[in-house]
């Protein structure tokens, strides 16, 4: 489907933090899609997500889970 999507990136490189292995995003709503790519070490994420009547959010419900390196 041709759904408009937002793009985002997160770069934690050099901060001493990284996303946990369980950090995921979920699509919600109608025609929502997500394409999220996380680096193996969890310091970088790029993605696009959303749609006409939907969105994507971190799956934890409380935000993104990070860990101290």
Coordinates of N, CA and C in Angstrom, one line a residue:
X1 N 0.8 -1.2 0.0 CA 0.0 0.0 0.0 C 0.9 1.2 0.0
X2 N 0.4 2.3 -0.6 CA 1.1 3.6 -0.6 C 0.7 4.4 0.6
X3 N 1.4 4.1 1.7 CA 1.0 4.8 2.9 C 2.2 5.8 3.3
X4 N 1.8 7.1 3.6 CA 2.9 8.0 4.0 C 3.5 7.5 5.3
X5 N 4.8 7.7 5.4 CA 5.5 7.2 6.6 C 6.5 8.2 7.1
X6 N 6.7 8.3 8.4 CA 7.8 9.1 8.9 C 9.1 8.4 9.0
X7 N 10.2 9.1 8.9 CA 11.5 8.5 9.0 C 12.2 9.0 10.3
X8 N 13.0 8.2 10.9 CA 13.7 8.6 12.1 C 15.1 7.8 12.2
X9 N 16.0 8.4 13.0 CA 17.2 7.7 13.3 C 17.6 8.0 14.7
X10 N 18.3 7.1 15.3 CA 18.8 7.2 16.7 C 20.3 6.8 16.6
X11 N 21.2 7.7 17.1 CA 22.6 7.4 17.2 C 23.1 7.6 18.6
X12 N 23.3 6.5 19.3 CA 23.8 6.5 20.6 C 25.3 6.2 20.7
X13 N 26.0 6.2 19.5 CA 27.4 5.9 19.5 C 28.2 6.9 20.3
X14 N 29.1 6.5 21.2 CA 29.9 7.4 21.9 C 29.2 7.9 23.2
X15 N 28.0 7.5 23.5 CA 27.3 8.0 24.7 C 27.4 7.0 25.9
X16 N 27.9 5.8 25.6 CA 28.0 4.8 26.7 C 26.7 4.1 26.9
X17 N 25.7 4.3 26.0 CA 24.4 3.7 26.0 C 24.1 2.9 24.7
X18 N 23.3 1.9 24.8 CA 22.8 1.2 23.6 C 21.4 0.7 23.9
X19 N 20.7 0.4 22.8 CA 19.4 -0.2 23.0 C 19.5 -1.6 23.4
X20 N 18.6 -2.1 24.2 CA 18.6 -3.5 24.6 C 18.2 -4.4 23.4
X21 N 18.6 -5.7 23.5 CA 18.3 -6.6 22.4 C 16.7 -6.7 22.3
X22 N 16.0 -6.5 23.3 CA 14.5 -6.7 23.3 C 13.8 -5.4 22.8
X23 N 14.5 -4.3 22.5 CA 13.9 -3.1 22.0 C 13.3 -3.3 20.6
X24 N 12.0 -3.2 20.5 CA 11.3 -3.4 19.3 C 10.2 -2.3 19.1
X25 N 9.8 -2.2 17.9 CA 8.7 -1.3 17.6 C 7.5 -2.1 17.1
X26 N 6.3 -1.6 17.3 CA 5.1 -2.3 16.8 C 4.2 -1.3 16.1
X27 N 3.6 -1.8 15.0 CA 2.7 -1.0 14.3 C 1.3 -1.0 14.9
X28 N 0.6 0.1 14.9 CA -0.8 0.1 15.4 C -1.7 0.9 14.4
X29 N -2.9 0.4 14.3 CA -3.8 1.1 13.4 C -4.0 0.4 12.1
X30 N -4.7 1.1 11.2 CA -5.0 0.5 9.9 C -3.9 1.0 8.9
X31 N -3.5 0.1 8.1 CA -2.5 0.4 7.0 C -1.2 0.9 7.6
X32 N -0.9 0.6 8.8 CA 0.4 1.0 9.4 C 1.5 0.0 9.1
X33 N 2.6 0.4 8.7 CA 3.8 -0.5 8.4 C 5.0 0.1 9.1
X34 N 6.0 -0.8 9.3 CA 7.2 -0.3 9.9 C 8.4 -1.1 9.3
X35 N 9.5 -0.4 9.1 CA 10.7 -1.0 8.6 C 11.8 -0.4 9.5
X36 N 12.2 -1.1 10.5 CA 13.2 -0.6 11.5 C 14.4 -1.5 11.4
X37 N 15.6 -0.9 11.3 CA 16.9 -1.6 11.3 C 17.8 -1.1 12.4
X38 N 18.2 -2.1 13.3 CA 19.0 -1.7 14.4 C 20.4 -2.4 14.2
X39 N 21.5 -1.6 14.5 CA 22.8 -2.1 14.4 C 23.0 -3.3 15.4
X40 N 23.9 -4.2 15.1 CA 24.1 -5.4 16.0 C 24.5 -5.0 17.4
X41 N 25.2 -3.9 17.6 CA 25.6 -3.4 18.9 C 24.6 -2.6 19.6
X42 N 23.5 -2.2 18.9 CA 22.4 -1.5 19.5 C 22.6 0.0 19.6
X43 N 23.7 0.5 19.0 CA 24.0 2.0 19.2 C 23.3 2.8 18.1
X44 N 22.9 2.2 17.0 CA 22.3 3.0 15.9 C 21.0 2.3 15.4
X45 N 20.0 3.1 15.1 CA 18.7 2.6 14.6 C 18.3 3.6 13.5
X46 N 17.8 3.1 12.4 CA 17.2 3.9 11.4 C 15.8 3.2 11.0
X47 N 14.8 4.0 10.7 CA 13.6 3.4 10.4 C 12.6 4.3 9.7
X48 N 11.5 3.7 9.2 CA 10.4 4.4 8.7 C 9.2 3.6 9.2
X49 N 8.2 4.4 9.6 CA 7.0 3.8 10.1 C 5.8 4.7 10.1
X50 N 4.6 4.1 10.2 CA 3.4 4.9 10.2 C 2.5 4.5 9.0
X51 N 1.6 5.4 8.7 CA 0.6 5.1 7.7 C -0.5 6.1 7.7
X52 N -1.5 5.9 6.9 CA -2.6 6.9 6.8 C -3.4 6.9 8.1
X53 N -3.6 5.8 8.7 CA -4.4 5.7 9.9 C -3.7 4.9 11.0
X54 N -2.4 5.1 11.1 CA -1.7 4.3 12.0 C -0.4 4.9 12.5
X55 N 0.3 4.2 13.3 CA 1.6 4.7 13.8 C 2.4 3.5 14.3
X56 N 3.6 3.8 14.7 CA 4.4 2.7 15.3 C 5.0 3.3 16.6
X57 N 5.1 2.5 17.6 CA 5.6 2.9 18.9 C 6.6 1.8 19.5
X58 N 7.4 2.2 20.4 CA 8.2 1.1 21.1 C 7.3 0.1 21.7
X59 N 7.6 -1.2 21.6 CA 6.8 -2.2 22.0 C 6.7 -2.3 23.5
X60 N 7.6 -1.8 24.3 CA 7.5 -1.9 25.7 C 6.4 -1.1 26.4
X61 N 5.9 -0.1 25.7 CA 4.8 0.7 26.2 C 5.4 1.8 27.2
X62 N 6.6 1.7 27.6 CA 7.2 2.7 28.5 C 8.3 3.5 27.9
X63 N 8.5 3.3 26.6 CA 9.6 4.0 25.9 C 10.7 3.0 25.4
X64 N 11.8 3.5 25.0 CA 12.9 2.6 24.5 C 13.7 2.2 25.7
X65 N 14.0 0.9 25.7 CA 14.9 0.4 26.8 C 16.3 0.5 26.4
X66 N 17.2 1.1 27.2 CA 18.6 1.2 27.0 C 19.4 0.6 28.1
X67 N 20.7 0.3 27.8 CA 21.6 -0.3 28.8 C 22.8 0.5 28.8
X68 N 23.5 0.5 29.9 CA 24.8 1.2 30.0 C 25.9 0.2 29.5
X69 N 26.8 0.7 28.6 CA 27.8 -0.2 28.1 C 29.0 -0.4 29.1

